[in-house]
Coordinates of C-alpha atoms (C1' of nucleotides) in Angstrom, one line a residue:
Chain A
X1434 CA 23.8 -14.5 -19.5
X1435 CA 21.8 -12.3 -17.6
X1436 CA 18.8 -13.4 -15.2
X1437 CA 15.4 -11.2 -15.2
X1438 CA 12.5 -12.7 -13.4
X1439 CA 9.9 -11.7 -12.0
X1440 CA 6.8 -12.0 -10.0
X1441 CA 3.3 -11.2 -11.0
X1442 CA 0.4 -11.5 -8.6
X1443 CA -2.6 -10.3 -8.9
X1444 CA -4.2 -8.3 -5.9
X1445 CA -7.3 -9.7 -5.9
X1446 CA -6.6 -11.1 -2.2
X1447 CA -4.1 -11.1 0.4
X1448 CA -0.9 -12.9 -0.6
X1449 CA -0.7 -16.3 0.2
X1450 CA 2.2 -18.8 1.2
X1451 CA 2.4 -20.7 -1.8
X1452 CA 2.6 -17.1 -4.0
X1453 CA 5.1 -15.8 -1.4
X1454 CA 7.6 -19.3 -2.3
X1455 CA 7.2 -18.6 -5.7
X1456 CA 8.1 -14.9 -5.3
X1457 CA 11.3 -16.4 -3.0
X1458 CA 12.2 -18.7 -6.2
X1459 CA 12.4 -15.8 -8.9
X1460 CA 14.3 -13.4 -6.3
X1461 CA 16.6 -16.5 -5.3
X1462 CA 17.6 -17.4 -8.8
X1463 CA 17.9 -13.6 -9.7
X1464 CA 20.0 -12.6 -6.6
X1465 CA 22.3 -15.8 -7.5
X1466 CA 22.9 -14.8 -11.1
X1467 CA 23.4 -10.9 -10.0
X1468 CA 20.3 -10.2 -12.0
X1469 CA 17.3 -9.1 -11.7
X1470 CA 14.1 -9.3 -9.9
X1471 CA 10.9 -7.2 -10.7
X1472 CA 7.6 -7.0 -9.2
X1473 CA 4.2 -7.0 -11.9
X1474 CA 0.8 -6.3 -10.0
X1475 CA -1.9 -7.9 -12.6
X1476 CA -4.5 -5.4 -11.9
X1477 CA -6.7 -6.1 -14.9
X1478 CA -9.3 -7.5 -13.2
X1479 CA -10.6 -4.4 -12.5
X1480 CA -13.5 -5.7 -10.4
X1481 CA -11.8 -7.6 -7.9
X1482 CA -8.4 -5.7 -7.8
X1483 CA -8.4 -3.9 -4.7
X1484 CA -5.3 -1.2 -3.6
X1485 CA -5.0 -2.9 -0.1
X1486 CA -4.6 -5.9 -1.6
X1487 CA -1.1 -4.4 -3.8
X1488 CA 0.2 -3.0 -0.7
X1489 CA -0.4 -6.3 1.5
X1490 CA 1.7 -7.9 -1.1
X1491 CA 4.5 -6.1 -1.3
X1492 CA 4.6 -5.4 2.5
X1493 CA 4.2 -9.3 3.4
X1494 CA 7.4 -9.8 0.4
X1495 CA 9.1 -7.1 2.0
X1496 CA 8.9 -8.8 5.7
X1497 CA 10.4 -11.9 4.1
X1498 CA 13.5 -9.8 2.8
X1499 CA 12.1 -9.6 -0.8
X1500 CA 12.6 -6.7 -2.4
X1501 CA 11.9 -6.3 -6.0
X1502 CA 14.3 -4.0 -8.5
X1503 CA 13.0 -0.7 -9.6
X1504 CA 9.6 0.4 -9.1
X1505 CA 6.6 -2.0 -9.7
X1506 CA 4.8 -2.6 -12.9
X1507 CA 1.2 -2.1 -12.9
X1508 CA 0.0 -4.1 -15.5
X1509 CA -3.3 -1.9 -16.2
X1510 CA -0.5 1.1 -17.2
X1511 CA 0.4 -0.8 -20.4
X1512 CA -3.5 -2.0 -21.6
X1513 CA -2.6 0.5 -24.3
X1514 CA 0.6 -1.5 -25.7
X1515 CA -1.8 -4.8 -25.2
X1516 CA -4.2 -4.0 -27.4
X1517 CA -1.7 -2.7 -30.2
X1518 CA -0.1 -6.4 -30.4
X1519 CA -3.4 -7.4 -30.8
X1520 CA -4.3 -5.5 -33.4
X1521 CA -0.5 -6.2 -35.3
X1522 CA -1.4 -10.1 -34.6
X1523 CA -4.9 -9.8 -36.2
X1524 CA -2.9 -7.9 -39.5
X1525 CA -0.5 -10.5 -39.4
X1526 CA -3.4 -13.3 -39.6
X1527 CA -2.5 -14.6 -36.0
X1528 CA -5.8 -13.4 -34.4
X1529 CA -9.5 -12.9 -35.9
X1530 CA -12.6 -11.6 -34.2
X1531 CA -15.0 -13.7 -33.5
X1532 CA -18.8 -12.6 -33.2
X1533 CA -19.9 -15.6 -31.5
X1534 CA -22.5 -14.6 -28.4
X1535 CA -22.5 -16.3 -25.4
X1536 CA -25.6 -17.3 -25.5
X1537 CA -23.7 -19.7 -28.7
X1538 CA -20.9 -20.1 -27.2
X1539 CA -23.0 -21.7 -23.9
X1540 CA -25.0 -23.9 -26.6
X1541 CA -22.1 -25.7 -27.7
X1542 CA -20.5 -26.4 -24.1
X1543 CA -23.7 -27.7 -23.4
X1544 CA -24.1 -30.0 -26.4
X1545 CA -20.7 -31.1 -25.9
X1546 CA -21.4 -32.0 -22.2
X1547 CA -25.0 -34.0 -23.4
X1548 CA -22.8 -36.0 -26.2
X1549 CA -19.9 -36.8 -23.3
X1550 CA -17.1 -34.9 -25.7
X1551 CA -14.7 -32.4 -24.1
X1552 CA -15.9 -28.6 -25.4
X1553 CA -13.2 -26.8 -27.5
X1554 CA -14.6 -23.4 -29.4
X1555 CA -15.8 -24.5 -32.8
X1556 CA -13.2 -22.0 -34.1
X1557 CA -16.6 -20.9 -36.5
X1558 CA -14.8 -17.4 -37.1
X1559 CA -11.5 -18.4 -38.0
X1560 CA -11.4 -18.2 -41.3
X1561 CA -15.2 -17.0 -42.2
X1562 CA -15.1 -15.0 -45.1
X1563 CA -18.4 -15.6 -46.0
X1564 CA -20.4 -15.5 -42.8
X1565 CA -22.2 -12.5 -42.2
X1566 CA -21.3 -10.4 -39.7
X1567 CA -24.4 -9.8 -36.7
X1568 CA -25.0 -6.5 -36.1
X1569 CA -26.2 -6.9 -32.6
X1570 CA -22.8 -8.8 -31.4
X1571 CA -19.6 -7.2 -30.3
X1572 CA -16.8 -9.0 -31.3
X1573 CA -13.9 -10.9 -28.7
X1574 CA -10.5 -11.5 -30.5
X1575 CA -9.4 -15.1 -30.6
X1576 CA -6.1 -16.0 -31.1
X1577 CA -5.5 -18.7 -34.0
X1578 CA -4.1 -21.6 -32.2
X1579 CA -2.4 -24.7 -33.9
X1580 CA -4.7 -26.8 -34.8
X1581 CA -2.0 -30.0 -35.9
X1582 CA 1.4 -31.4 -35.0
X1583 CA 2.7 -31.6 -31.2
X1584 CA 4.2 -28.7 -29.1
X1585 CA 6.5 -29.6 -26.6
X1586 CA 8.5 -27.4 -23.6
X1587 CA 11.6 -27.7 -21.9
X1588 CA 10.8 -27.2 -18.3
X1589 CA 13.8 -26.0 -16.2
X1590 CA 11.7 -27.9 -13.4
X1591 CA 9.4 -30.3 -15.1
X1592 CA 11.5 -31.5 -17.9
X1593 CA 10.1 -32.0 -21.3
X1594 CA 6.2 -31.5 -21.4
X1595 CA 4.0 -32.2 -24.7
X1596 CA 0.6 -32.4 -25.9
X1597 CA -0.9 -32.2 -28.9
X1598 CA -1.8 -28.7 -30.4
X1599 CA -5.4 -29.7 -31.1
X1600 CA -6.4 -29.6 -27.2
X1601 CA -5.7 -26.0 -27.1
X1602 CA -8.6 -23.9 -28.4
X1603 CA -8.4 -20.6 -30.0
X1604 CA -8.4 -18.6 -26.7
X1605 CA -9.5 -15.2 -26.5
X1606 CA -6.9 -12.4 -25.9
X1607 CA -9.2 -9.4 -26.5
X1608 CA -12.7 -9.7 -24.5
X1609 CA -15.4 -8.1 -26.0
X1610 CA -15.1 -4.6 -23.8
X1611 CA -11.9 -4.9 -25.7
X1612 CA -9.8 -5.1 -22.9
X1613 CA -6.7 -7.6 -23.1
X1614 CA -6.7 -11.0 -21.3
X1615 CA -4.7 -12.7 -19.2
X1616 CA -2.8 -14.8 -21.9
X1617 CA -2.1 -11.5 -24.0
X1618 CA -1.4 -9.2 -21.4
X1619 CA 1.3 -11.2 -19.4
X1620 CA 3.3 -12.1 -22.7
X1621 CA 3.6 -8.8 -23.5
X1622 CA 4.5 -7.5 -20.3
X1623 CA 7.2 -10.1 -19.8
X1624 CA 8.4 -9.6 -23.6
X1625 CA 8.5 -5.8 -22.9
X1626 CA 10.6 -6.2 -19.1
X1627 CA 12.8 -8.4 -20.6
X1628 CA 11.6 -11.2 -18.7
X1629 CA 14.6 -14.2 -19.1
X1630 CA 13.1 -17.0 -16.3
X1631 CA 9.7 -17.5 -15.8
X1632 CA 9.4 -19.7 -12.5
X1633 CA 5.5 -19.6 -11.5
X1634 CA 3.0 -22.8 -9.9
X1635 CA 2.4 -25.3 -11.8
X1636 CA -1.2 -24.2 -12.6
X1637 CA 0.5 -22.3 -15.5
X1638 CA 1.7 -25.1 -17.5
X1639 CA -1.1 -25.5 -20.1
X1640 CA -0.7 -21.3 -20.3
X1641 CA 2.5 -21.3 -21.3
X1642 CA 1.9 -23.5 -23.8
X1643 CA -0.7 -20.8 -25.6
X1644 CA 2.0 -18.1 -25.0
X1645 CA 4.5 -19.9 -26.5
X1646 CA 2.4 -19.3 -29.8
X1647 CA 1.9 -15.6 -29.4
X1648 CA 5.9 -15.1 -28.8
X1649 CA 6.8 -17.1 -32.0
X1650 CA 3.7 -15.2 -34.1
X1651 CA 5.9 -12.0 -32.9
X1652 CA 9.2 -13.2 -33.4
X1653 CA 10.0 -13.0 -29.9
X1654 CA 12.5 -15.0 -28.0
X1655 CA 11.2 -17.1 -25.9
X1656 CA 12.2 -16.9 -21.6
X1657 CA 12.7 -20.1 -19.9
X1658 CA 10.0 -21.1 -17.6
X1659 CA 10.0 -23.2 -14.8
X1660 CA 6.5 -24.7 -13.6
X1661 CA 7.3 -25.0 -9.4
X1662 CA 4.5 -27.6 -8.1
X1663 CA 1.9 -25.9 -5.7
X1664 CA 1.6 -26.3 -2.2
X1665 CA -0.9 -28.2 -0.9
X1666 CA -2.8 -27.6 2.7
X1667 CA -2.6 -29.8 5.3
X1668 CA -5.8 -32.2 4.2
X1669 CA -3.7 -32.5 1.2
X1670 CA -5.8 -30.0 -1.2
X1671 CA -4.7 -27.4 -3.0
X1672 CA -4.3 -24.4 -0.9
X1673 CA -6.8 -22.2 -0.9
X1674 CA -7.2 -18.3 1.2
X1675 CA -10.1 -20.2 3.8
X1676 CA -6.9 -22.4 5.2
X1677 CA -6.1 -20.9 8.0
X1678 CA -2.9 -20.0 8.3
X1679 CA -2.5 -19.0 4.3
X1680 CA -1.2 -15.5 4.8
X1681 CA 1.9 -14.0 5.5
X1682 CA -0.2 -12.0 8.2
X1683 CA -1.4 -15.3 10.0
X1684 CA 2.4 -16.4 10.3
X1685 CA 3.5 -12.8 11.3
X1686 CA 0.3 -13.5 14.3
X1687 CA 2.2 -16.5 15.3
X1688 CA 4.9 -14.9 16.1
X1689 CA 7.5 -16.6 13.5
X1690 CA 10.4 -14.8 12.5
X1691 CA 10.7 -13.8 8.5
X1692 CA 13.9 -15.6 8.4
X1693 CA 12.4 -18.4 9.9
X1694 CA 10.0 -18.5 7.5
X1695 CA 12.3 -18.5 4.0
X1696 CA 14.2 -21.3 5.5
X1697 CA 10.9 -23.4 5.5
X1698 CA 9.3 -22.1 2.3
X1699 CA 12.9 -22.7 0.6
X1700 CA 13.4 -26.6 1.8
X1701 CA 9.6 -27.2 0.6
X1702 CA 10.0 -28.7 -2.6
X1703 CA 13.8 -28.0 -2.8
X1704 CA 17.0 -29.3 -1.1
X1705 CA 20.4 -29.4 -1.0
X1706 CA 21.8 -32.5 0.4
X1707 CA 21.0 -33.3 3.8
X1708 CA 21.3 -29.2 4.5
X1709 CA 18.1 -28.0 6.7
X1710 CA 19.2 -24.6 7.8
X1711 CA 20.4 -22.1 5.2
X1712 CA 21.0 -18.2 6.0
X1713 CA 19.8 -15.8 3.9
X1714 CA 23.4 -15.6 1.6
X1715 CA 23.6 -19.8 2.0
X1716 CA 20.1 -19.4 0.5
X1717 CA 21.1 -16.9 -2.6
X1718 CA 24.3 -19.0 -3.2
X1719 CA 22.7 -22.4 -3.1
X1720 CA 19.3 -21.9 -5.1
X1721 CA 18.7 -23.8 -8.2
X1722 CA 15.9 -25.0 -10.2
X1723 CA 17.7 -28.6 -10.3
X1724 CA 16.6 -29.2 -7.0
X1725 CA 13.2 -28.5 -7.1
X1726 CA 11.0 -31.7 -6.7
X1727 CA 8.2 -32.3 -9.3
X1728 CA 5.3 -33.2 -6.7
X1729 CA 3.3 -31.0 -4.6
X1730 CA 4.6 -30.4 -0.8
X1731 CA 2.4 -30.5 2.0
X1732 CA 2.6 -27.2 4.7
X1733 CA 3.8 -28.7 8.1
X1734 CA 3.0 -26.6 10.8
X1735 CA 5.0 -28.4 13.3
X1736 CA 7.8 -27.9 10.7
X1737 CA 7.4 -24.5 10.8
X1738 CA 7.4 -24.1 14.1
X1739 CA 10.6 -26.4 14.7
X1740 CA 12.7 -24.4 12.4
X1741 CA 11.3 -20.9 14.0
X1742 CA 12.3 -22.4 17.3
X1743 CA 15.9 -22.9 15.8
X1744 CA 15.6 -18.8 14.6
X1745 CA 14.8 -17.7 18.2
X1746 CA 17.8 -19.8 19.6
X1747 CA 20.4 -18.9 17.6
X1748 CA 19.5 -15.0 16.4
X1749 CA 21.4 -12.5 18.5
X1750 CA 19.6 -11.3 21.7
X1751 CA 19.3 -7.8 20.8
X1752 CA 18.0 -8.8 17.3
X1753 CA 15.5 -11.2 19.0
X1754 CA 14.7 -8.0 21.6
X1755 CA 13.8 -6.0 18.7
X1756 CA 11.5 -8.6 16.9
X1757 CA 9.5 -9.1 20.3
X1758 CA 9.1 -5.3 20.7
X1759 CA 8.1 -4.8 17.5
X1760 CA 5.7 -7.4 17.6
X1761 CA 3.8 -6.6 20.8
X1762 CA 3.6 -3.5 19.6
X1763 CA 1.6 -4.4 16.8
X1764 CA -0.7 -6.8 18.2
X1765 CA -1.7 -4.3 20.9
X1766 CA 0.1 -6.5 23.7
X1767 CA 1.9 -3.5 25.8
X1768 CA 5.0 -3.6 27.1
X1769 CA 5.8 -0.4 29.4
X1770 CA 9.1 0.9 28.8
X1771 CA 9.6 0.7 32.4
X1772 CA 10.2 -3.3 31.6
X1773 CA 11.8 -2.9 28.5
X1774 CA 15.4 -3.3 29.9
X1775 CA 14.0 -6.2 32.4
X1776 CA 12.9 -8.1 29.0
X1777 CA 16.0 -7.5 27.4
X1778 CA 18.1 -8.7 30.2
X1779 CA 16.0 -11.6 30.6
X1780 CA 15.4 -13.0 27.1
X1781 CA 18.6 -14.9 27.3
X1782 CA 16.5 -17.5 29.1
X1783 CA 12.6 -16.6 28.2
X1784 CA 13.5 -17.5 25.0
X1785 CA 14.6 -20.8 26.2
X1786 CA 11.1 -22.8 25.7
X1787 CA 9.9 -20.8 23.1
X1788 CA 8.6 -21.8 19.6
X1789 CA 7.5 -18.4 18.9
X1790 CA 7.3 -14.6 19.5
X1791 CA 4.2 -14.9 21.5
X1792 CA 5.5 -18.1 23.5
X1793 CA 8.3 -15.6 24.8
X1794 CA 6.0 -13.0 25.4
X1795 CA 3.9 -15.3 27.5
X1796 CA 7.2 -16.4 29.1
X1797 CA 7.7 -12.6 30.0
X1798 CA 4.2 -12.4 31.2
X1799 CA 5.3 -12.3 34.4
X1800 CA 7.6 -9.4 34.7
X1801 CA 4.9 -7.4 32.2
X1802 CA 2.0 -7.8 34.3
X1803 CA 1.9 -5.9 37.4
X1804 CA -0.8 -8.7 39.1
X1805 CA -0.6 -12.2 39.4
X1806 CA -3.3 -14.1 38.3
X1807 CA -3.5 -17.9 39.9
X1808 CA -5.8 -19.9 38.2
X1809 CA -8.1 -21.7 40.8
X1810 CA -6.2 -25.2 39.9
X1811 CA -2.6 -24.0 40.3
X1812 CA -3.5 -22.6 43.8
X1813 CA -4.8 -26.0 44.8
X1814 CA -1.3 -27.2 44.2
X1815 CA -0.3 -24.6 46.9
X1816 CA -1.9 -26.2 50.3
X1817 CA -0.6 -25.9 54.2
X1818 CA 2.7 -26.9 53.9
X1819 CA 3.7 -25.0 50.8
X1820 CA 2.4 -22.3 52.5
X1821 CA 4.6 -22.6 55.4
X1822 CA 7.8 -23.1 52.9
X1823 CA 6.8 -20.1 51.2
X1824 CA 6.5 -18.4 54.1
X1825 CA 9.7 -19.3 55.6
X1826 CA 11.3 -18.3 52.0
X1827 CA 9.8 -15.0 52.5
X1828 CA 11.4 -14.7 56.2
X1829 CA 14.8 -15.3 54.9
X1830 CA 14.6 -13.9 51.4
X1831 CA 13.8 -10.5 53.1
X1832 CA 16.9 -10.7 55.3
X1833 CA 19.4 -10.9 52.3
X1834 CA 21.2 -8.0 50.6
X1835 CA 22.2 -9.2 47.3
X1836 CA 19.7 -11.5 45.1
X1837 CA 21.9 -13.7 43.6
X1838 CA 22.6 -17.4 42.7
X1839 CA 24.4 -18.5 46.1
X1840 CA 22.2 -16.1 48.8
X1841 CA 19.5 -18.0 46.8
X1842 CA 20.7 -21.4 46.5
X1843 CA 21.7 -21.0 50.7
X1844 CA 17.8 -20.3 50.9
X1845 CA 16.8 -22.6 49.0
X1846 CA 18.8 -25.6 50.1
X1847 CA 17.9 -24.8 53.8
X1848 CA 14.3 -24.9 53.2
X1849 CA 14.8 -28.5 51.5
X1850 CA 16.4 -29.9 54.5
X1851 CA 14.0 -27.7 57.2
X1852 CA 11.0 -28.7 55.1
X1853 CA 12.1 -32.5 54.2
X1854 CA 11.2 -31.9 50.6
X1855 CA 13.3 -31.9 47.3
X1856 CA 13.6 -28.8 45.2
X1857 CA 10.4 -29.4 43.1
X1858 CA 8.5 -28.8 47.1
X1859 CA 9.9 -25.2 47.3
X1860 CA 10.5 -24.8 43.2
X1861 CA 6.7 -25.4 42.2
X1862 CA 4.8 -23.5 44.7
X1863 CA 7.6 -20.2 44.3
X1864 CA 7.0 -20.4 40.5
X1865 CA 3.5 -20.4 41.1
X1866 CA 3.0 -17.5 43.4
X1867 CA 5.9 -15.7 41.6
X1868 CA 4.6 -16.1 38.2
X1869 CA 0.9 -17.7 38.2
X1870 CA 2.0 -20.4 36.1
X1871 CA 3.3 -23.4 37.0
X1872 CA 5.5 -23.8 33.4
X1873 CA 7.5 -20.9 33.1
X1874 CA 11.5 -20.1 33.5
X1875 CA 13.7 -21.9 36.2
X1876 CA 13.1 -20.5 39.1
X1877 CA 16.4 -19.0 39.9
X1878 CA 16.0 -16.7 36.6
X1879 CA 12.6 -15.5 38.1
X1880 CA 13.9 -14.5 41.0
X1881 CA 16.6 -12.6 39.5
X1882 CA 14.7 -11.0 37.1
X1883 CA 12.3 -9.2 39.1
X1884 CA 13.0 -6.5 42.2
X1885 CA 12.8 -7.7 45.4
X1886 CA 10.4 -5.5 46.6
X1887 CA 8.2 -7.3 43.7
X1888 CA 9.1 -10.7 44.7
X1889 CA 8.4 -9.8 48.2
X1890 CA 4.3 -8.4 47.7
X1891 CA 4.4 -11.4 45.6
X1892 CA 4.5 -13.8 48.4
X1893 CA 2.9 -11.6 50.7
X1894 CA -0.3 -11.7 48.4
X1895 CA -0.9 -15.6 48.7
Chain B
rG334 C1' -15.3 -36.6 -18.4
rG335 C1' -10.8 -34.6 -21.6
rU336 C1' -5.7 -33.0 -21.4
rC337 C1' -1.2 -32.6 -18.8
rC338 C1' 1.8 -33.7 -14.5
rC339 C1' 3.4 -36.4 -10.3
rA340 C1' 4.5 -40.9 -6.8
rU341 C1' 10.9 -42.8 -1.1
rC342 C1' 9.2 -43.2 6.4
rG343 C1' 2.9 -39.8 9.0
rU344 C1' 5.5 -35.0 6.9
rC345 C1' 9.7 -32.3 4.2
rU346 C1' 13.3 -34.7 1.5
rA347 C1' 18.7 -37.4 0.2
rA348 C1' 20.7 -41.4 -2.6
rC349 C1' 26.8 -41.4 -10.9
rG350 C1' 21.9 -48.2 -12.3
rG351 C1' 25.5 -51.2 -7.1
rU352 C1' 24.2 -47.7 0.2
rU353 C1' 22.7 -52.1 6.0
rA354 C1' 17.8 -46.8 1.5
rG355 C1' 20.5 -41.4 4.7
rG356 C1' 19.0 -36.7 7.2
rA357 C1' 15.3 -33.4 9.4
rC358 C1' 10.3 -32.7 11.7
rA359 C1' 6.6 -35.3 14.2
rG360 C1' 6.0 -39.8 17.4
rA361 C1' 7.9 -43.4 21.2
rU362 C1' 11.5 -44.7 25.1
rG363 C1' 15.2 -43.6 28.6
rG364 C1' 18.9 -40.2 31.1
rU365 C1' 19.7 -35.3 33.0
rU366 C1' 18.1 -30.6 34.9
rU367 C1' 14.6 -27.6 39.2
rU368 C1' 8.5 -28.0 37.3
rC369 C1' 9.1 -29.0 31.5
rA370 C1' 7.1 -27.8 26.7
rA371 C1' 14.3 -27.2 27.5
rU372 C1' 18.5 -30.6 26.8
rC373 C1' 21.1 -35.3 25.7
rA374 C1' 20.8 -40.4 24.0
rU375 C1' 18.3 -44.4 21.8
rC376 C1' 14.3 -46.5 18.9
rU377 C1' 10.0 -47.0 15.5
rA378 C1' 9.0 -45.8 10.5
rA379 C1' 9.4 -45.6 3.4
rU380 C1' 11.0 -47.0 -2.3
rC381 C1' 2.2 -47.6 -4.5
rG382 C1' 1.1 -52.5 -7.3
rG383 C1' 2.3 -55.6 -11.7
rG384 C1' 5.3 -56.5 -15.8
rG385 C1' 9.7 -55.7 -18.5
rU386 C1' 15.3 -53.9 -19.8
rU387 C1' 19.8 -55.2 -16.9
rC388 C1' 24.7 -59.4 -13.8
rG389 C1' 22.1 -55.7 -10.7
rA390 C1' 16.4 -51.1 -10.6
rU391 C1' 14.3 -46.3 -5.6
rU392 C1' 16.7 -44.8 -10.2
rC393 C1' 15.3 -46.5 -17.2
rC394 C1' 10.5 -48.4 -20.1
rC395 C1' 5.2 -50.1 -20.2
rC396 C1' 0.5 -51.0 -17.8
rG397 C1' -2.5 -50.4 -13.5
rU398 C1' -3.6 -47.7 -9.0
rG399 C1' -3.6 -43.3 -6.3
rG400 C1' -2.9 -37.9 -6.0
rG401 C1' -2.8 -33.1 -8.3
rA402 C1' -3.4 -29.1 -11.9
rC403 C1' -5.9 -27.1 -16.0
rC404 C1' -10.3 -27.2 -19.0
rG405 C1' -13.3 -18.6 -17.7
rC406 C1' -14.6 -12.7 -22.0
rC407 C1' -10.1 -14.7 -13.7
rA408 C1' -5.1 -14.2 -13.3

RNA sequence: GGUCCCAUCGUCUAACGGUUAGGACAGAUGGUUUUCAAUCAUCUAAUCGGGGUUCGAUUCCCCGUGGGACCGCCA
């Protein structure tokens, strides 16, 4: 059997996490049945649909690793085919227009809401043969809905799911600008790709089951859907674009690595075993829709953080090199090339308390910046006899030749006994001076990683 | 309000109807290192409530409670 799925945002705002994990879940389960995976921009909301939003969507899929087969649809492209269905299901007696206004149409809701009863369109056009047609209304096509018996759906992810036909009312698939809808559109899009899975949020559930009904008044076979449950925010609501880190651009801010990310989005609502880290081709391989959870998942930023500090660890160097420059570069934080190779020789052990991109950029701080800055605190820690340690460090520090872990530890050591201090009395007040912080490296990396002339106006400057 | 869905530590989750209910994150404690936010070790912590079915229920059924989604000429 083959596997096409697909995702289909719309770009009426930037992409957000929950729509990224359920981008992940189509291109997972296509990837792990060699099929394929397509990308459907739902521009048809012409108001709202904006161009910047399309390309922030497939650049923040593309950062994740998602790449979508062949060239996007754009949904507004095929309005033409849309409205030919609808016109084949009005001949076929699946659709009717209906000249209801809205001025009636907001009547009945409102009658319905006085008498306490849930509003379902009266359905007044559906077989009027005798009403007269108003000249002054233009029509919307409604799509005859069932109006007895059950419908039910097999759910790869929720399982069986049934209600009863009458609570679906006969929805409108051609608006009265007669432009498709939503419900019309999609079907036929996914009908005409070929769509096999459909794996979307949950939100969808009581959609599918009015698109089930256009696909069996076409004869068309139906794809297997799989209703994924919706992220919630932190506060436990559903997640909405004012939570602040929504995006794939806030995360990308943060400084967390892409594959960082998938491995989070991917255990959140799905597992496999006690298994918390998956690489990308453990990911592909391990995917299925029988371990996806039926509740909503709350986002844990701690989580997230936790797993990105596992990324930085255990990426290779020069990899981890590369995802720093590039993301100085592009939040405006500069990095001369004069330090580049400092940085790169040193992120073995800047990386070492980092949760993030940015922690080990402010690790690196002090090689990047030229000045010291000591915050008015921090140099309270430094008082008359760390300034005498420091100055006796500088006395011998400038007699050695080579910088390295024994001339160093000699120093050091001496200055212990001389002083009668332990390390932390020469340690704190060198990594203060040396770096302006007192968290930072060890201070044996520090010294190493800078030029002794460097180290040397350092400690001359307190 | 109507319809549908869901329910295991604070969070993400594991557990053919039989486990001392497991793991991870967070939290706490202790050790270590050179400051620590690193590291190692240990600990705390859950089957929403009530009924069934069963020798036995986290697991199956019903009711309640709680949470969520949908109820657009948005997608």
């Amino acid at each position: 059997m083959t596997f096409i799925c697909r995702f289909a945002p719309s770009p009426t705002g930037p992409l957000h996490i929950g729509g990224v994990r359920t981008a992940l879940f189509n291109w997972l389960l296509a990837k792990k049945n060699k099929g394929k995976f397509y990308l459907r921009i739902e521009d048809t909301d012409k108001e709202r649909s904006k161009d910047e939003f399309r390309k922030q969507i497939i650049s923040s899929l593309n950062w994740l690793g998602i790449k979508h087969d062949g060239k996007e649809y754009i949904q507004s492209k095929n309005i033409k085919k849309h409205k030919e269905i609808a016109d084949e299901l009005i001949k076929k007696g699946f659709a009717y227009y209906c000249y209801c206004s809205e001025d009636e149409i907001n009547e009945q809701k409102e009658k319905c809401k006085k008498q306490g009863i849930p509003y379902v369109y009266n359905r007044k056009w559906r077989d009027a043969k005798d009403l007269k047609i108003p000249e002054n209304v233009k029509p919307v096509v409604r799509f005859k809905s069932k109006i007895s018996g059950m419908s039910s759906i097999k759910d790869l992810v929720q399982g069986e799911m049934s209600l009863s036909n009458l609570t679906i009312e006969d929805f409108i698939i051609l608006r009265q600008d007669n432009t498709p809808t939503y419900q019309l559109s999609a079907t036929v899009d996914d009908h005409e790709m070929g769509i096999t899975h459909v794996i979307r949020g949950d939100d969808h559930k009581i959609n599918t089951f009015k698109q089930k009904q256009i696909y069996s008044a076409l004869n068309w076979a139906v794809p297997e859907f799989a209703h994924i449950p919706l992220i919630h925010s932190e506060t436990g609501k559903k997640l909405s674009k004012r939570d602040k880190a929504s995006t794939i651009d806030d995360y990308i801010k943060t400084g967390i690595l892409s594959d960082a990310l998938r491995n989070y989005l991917l255990r959140l609502g799905w597992a496999h075993k006690d298994k918390e880290i998956f690489s990308l081709e453990e990911s592909i391989n391990l995917f299925d829709l029988k371990g996806v959870g039926k509740s909503p998942s709350k986002l844990d930023m701690s989580r997230i953080l936790s797993i990105n500090e596992y990324y930085i660890k255990h990426i290779e160097e020069k990899k981890l090199f590369e995802l720093l420059k590039n993301y100085c570069e592009k939040f405006n934080k500069p990095v001369k090339s004069s330090k580049s190779s400092v940085i790169l020789k040193s992120i073995n052990f800047l990386k070492n308390k980092a949760k993030t991109l940015e922690d080990i950029y402010q690790n690196a701080r002090y090689i990047l910046n030229d000045e010291v800055k000591i915050s008015a605190e921090d140099k309270n820690l430094i008082n008359q006899s760390s300034k005498a340690i420091l100055k006796d460090f500088l006395d011998s520090f400038e007699k050695i030749k080579k910088i390295d872990k024994n001339s160093l530890e000699e120093i050091i050591n001496k200055l212990i006994k001389a002083h009668k201090t332990n390390f932390k009395g020469v340690g704190q007040p060198l990594r203060i001076v040396l770096t302006g912080s007192k968290f930072g490296p060890a201070v044996y990396d520090i010294l190493r990683s800078l030029d002794k002339e460097e180290i040397i106006k350092r400690l001359k400057n307190i």
